[in-house]
CSV table of C-alpha atoms in Angstrom, one decimal:
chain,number,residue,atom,x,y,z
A,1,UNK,CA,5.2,-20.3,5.4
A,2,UNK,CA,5.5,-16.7,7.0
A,3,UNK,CA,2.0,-15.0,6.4
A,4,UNK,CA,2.9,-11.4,6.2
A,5,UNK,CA,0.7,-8.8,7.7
A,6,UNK,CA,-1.8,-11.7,8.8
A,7,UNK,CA,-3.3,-11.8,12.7
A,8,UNK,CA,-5.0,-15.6,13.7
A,9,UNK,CA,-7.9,-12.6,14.5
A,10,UNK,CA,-8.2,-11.8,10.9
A,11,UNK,CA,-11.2,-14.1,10.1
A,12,UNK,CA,-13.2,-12.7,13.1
A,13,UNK,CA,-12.4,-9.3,12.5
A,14,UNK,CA,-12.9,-9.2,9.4
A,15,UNK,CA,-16.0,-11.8,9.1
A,16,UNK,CA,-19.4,-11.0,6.9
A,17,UNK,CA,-21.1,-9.6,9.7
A,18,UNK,CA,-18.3,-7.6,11.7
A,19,UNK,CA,-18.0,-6.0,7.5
A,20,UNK,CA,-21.1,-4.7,7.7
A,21,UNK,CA,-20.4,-3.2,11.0
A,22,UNK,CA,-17.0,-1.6,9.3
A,23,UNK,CA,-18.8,-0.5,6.3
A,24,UNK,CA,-21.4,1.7,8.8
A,25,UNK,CA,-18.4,3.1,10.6
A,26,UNK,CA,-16.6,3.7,7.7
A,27,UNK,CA,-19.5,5.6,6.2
A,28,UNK,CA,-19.8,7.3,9.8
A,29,UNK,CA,-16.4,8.5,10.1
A,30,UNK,CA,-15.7,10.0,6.7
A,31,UNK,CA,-19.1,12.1,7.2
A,32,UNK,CA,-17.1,13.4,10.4
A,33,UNK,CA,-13.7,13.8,8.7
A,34,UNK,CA,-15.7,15.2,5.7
A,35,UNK,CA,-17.1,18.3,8.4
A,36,UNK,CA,-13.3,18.6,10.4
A,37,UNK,CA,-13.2,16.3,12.2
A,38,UNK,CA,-9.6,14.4,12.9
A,39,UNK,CA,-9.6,11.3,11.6
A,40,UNK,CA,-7.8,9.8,14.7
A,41,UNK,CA,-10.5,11.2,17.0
A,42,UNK,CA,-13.2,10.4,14.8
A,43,UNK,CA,-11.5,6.8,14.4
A,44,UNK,CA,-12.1,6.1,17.8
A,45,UNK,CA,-15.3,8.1,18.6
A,46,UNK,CA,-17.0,5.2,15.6
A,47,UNK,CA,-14.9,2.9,17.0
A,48,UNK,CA,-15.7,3.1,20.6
A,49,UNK,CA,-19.5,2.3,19.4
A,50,UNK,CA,-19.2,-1.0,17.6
A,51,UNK,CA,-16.6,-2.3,20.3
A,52,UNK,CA,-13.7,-2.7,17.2
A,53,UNK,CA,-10.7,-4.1,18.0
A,54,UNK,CA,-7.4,-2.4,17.7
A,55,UNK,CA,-7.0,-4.5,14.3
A,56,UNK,CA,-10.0,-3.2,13.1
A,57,UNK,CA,-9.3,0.7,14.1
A,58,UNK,CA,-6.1,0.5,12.2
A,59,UNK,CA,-7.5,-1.2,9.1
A,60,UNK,CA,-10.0,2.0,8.9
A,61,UNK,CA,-7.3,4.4,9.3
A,62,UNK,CA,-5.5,2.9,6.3
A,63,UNK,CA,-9.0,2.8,4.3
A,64,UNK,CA,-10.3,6.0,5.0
A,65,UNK,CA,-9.6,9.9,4.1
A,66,UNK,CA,-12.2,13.1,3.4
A,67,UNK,CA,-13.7,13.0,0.0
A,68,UNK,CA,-11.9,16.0,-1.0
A,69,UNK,CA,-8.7,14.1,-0.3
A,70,UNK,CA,-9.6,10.9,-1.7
A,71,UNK,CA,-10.8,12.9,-5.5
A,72,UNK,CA,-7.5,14.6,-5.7
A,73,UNK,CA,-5.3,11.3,-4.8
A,74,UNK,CA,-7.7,10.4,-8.2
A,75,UNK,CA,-6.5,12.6,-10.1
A,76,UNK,CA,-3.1,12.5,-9.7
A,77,UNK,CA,-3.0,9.0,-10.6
A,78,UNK,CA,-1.5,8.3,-13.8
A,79,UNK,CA,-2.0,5.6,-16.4
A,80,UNK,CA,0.1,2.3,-16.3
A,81,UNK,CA,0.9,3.5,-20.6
A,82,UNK,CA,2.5,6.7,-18.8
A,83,UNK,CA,5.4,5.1,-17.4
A,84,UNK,CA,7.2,4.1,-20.7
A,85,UNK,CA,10.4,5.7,-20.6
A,86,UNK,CA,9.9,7.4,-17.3
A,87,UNK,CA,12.1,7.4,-14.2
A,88,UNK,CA,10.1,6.0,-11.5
A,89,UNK,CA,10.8,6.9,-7.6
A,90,UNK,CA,9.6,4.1,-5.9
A,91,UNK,CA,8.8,3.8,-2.1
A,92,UNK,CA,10.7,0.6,-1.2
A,93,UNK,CA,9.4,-0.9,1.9
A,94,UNK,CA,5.7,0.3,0.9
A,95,UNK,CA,5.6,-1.2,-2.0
A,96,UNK,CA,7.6,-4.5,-1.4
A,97,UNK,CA,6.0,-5.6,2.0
A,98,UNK,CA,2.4,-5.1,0.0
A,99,UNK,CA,3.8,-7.7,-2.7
A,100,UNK,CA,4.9,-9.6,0.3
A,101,UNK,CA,1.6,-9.7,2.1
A,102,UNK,CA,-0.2,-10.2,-1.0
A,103,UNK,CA,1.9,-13.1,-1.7
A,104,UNK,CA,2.1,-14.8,1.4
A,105,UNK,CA,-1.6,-14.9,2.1
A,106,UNK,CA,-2.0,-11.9,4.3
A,107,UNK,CA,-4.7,-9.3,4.6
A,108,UNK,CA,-4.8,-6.8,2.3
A,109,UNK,CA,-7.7,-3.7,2.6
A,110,UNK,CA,-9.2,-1.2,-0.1
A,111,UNK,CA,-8.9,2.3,0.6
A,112,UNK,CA,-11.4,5.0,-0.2
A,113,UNK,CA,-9.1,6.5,-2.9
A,114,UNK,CA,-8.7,3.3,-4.9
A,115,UNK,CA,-5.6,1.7,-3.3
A,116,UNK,CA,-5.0,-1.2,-1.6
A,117,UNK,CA,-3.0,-1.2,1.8
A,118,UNK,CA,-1.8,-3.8,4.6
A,119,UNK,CA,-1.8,-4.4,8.0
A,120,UNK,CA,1.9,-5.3,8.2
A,121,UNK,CA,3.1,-2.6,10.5
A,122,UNK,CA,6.7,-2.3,10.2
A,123,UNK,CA,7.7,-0.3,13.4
A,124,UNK,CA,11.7,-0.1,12.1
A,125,UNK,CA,11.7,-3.6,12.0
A,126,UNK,CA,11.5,-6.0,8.6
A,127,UNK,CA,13.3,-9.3,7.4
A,128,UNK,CA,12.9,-11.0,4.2
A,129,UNK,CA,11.2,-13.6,3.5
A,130,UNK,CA,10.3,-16.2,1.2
A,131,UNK,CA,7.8,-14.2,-1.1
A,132,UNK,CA,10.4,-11.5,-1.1
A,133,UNK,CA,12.3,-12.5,-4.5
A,134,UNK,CA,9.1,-13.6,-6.0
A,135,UNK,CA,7.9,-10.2,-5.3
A,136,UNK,CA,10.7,-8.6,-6.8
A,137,UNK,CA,10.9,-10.4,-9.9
A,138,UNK,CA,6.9,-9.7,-10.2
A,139,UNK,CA,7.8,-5.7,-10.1
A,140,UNK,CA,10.9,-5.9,-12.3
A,141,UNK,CA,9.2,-7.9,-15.1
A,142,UNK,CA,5.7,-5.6,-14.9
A,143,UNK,CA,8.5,-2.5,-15.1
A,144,UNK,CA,10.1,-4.4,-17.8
A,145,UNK,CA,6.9,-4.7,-20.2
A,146,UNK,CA,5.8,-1.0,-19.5
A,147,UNK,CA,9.6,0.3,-20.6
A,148,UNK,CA,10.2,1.9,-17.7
A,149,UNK,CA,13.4,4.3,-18.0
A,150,UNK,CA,14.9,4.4,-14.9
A,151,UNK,CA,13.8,3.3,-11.2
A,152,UNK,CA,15.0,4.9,-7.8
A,153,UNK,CA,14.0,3.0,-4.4
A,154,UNK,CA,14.5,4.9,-1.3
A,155,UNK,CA,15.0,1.8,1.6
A,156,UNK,CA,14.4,4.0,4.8
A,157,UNK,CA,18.2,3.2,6.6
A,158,UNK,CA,17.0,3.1,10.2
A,159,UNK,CA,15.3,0.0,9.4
A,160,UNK,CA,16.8,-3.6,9.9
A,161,UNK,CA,17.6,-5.6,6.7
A,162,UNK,CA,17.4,-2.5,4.6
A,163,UNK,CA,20.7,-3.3,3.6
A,164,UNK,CA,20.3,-7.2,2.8
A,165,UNK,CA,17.0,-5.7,0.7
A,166,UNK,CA,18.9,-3.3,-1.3
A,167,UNK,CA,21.5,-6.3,-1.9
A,168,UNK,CA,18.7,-8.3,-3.4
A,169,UNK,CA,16.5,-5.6,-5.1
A,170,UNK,CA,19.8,-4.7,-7.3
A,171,UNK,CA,20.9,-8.4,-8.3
A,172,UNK,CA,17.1,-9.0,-9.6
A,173,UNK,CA,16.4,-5.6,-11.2
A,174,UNK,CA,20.5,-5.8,-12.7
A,175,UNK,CA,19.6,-9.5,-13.4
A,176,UNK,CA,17.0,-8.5,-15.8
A,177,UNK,CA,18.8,-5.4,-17.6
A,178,UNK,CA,16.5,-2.9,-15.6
A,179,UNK,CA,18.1,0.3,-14.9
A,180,UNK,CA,17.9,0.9,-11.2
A,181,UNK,CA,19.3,2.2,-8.1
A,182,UNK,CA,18.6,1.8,-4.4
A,183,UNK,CA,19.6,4.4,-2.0
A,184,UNK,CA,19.4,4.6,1.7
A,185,UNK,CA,17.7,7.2,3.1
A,186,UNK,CA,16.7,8.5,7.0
A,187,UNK,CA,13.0,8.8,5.7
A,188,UNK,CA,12.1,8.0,2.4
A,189,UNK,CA,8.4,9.8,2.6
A,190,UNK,CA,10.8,13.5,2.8
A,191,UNK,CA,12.1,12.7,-0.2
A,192,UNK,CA,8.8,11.5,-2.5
A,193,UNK,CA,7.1,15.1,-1.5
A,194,UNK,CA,6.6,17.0,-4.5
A,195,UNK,CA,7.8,14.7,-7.1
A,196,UNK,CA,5.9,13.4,-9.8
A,197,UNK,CA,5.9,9.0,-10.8
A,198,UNK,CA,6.0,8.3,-7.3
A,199,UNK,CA,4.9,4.7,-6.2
A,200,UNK,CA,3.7,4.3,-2.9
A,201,UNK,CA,0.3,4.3,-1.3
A,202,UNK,CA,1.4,5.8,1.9
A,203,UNK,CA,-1.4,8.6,2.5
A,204,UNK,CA,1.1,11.4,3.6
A,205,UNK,CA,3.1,11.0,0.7
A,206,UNK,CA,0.1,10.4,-1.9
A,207,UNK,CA,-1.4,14.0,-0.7
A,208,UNK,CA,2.5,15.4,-1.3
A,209,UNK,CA,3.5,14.5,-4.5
A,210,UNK,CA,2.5,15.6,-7.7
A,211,UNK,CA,1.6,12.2,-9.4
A,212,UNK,CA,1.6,8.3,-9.0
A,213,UNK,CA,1.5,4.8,-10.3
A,214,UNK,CA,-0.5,2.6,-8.5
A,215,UNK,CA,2.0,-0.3,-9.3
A,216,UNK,CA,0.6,-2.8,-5.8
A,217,UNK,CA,-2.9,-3.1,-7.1
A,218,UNK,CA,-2.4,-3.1,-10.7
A,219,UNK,CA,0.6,-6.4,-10.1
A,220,UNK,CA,-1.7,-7.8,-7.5
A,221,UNK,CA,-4.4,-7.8,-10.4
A,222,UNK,CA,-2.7,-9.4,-12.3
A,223,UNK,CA,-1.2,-12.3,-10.4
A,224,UNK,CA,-3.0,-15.1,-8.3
A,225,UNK,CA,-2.2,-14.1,-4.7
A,226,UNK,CA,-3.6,-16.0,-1.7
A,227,UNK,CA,-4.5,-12.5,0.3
A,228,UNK,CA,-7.3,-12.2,2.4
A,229,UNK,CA,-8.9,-9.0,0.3
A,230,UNK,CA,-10.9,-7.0,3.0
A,231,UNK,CA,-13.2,-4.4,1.5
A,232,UNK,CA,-15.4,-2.5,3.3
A,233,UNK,CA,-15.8,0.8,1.0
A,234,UNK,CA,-19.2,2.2,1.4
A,235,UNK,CA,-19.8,2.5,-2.3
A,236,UNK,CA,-20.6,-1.1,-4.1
A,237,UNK,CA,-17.1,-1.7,-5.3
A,238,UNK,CA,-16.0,-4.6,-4.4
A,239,UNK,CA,-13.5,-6.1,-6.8
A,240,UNK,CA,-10.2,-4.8,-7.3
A,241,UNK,CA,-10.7,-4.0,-10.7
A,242,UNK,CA,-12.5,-1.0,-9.8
């Protein structure tokens, strides 16, 4: 089995006592962040300190933001009640290849702002894999039981397969009466800024739009996935409930 978004590193990286050392950092670098500083600078000031790896640098880049930022990504989330008879606009890659990771026993990390993120990477590059129509027919029966309206996936087009995924994102969603439609788009992220019940966790397009659903974390909840779940948030929250 293909373990999504996994490295054979993961366990050392990401081991009791180099999470104590991320937790410091990650404490560190939002008090910099929080004052000005870049976050790619500050990344790799902290970084440069506790001799991370590059695995470890980019898990803190996807867990971390200002305070400032991370409060109003809080409040624009919406209640999972809030998406009965809505049309969703759903951020296809980011939100499949999360299921995907989840599902095939990847590593999955808590952000600051309450979301969960991977370490996938997809560099224009993606191919389905087994987990792939599981995690579709997870997110068409959760949008099924909430009533959703409507849902538009943008597939960015410059990236391989998005075709084949469209292919198999309408025969599941069509399969199960689900009103949907996938278009293909140069870069999905342009077209989520400023709309409201987006789904993505993407930080640029979180601090653009004017609401989300946090649809990963709340299916991930709720299913038994075999994910390595890395949390290293500096408060004590350290089950995906929270």
């Amino acid at each position: 089995m293909v373990r999504r978004g996994y490295d054979n590193q993961d366990e050392r990286w990401f081991s009791q006592v180099e999470l104590e050392k991320l937790k410091q950092a990650n404490h560190d670098i939002t008090w910099l962040i929080n004052r000005g500083y870049k976050l790619e600078g500050s990344v790799t000031f902290v970084s440069n300190r506790f001799l991370f790896s590059n695995r470890q640098r980019e898990a803190l880049k996807r867990v971390i933001c200002s305070s400032t930022c991370c409060l109003k990504r809080m409040k624009k989330e919406l209640p999972l009640e809030q998406m009965k008879g809505k049309t969703l606009y759903i951020d296809g890659f980011n939100l499949i290849i999360t299921l995907e990771v989840a599902l095939s026993g990847g590593t999955l990390v808590f952000g600051n702002d309450g979301n969960i993120r991977d370490l996938a990477g997809l560099r224009g590059s993606y191919r389905m894999i087994e987990e792939t129509e599981r995690a579709l027919q997870l997110l068409g029966q959760f949008l099924k039981r909430y009533e959703v309206s409507h849902v538009i996936f943008y597939l960015d087009a410059p990236v391989s397969n998005s075709k084949r995924l469209k292919s198999s994102i309408l025969s599941i969603m069509e399969a199960m009466s689900l009103s949907v439609e996938v278009e293909l788009v140069p870069n999905a992220d342009v077209l989520l800024v400023n709309k409201g019940h987006v789904v993505s966790t993407d930080a640029a397009v979180l601090d653009s739009c004017l609401s989300y659903f946090n649809l990963s974390k709340a299916i991930i909840r709720e299913n038994q996935v075999s994910a390595m779940m890395v949390d290293f948030r500096t408060k004590e929250r350290g089950s995906i409930d929270d």
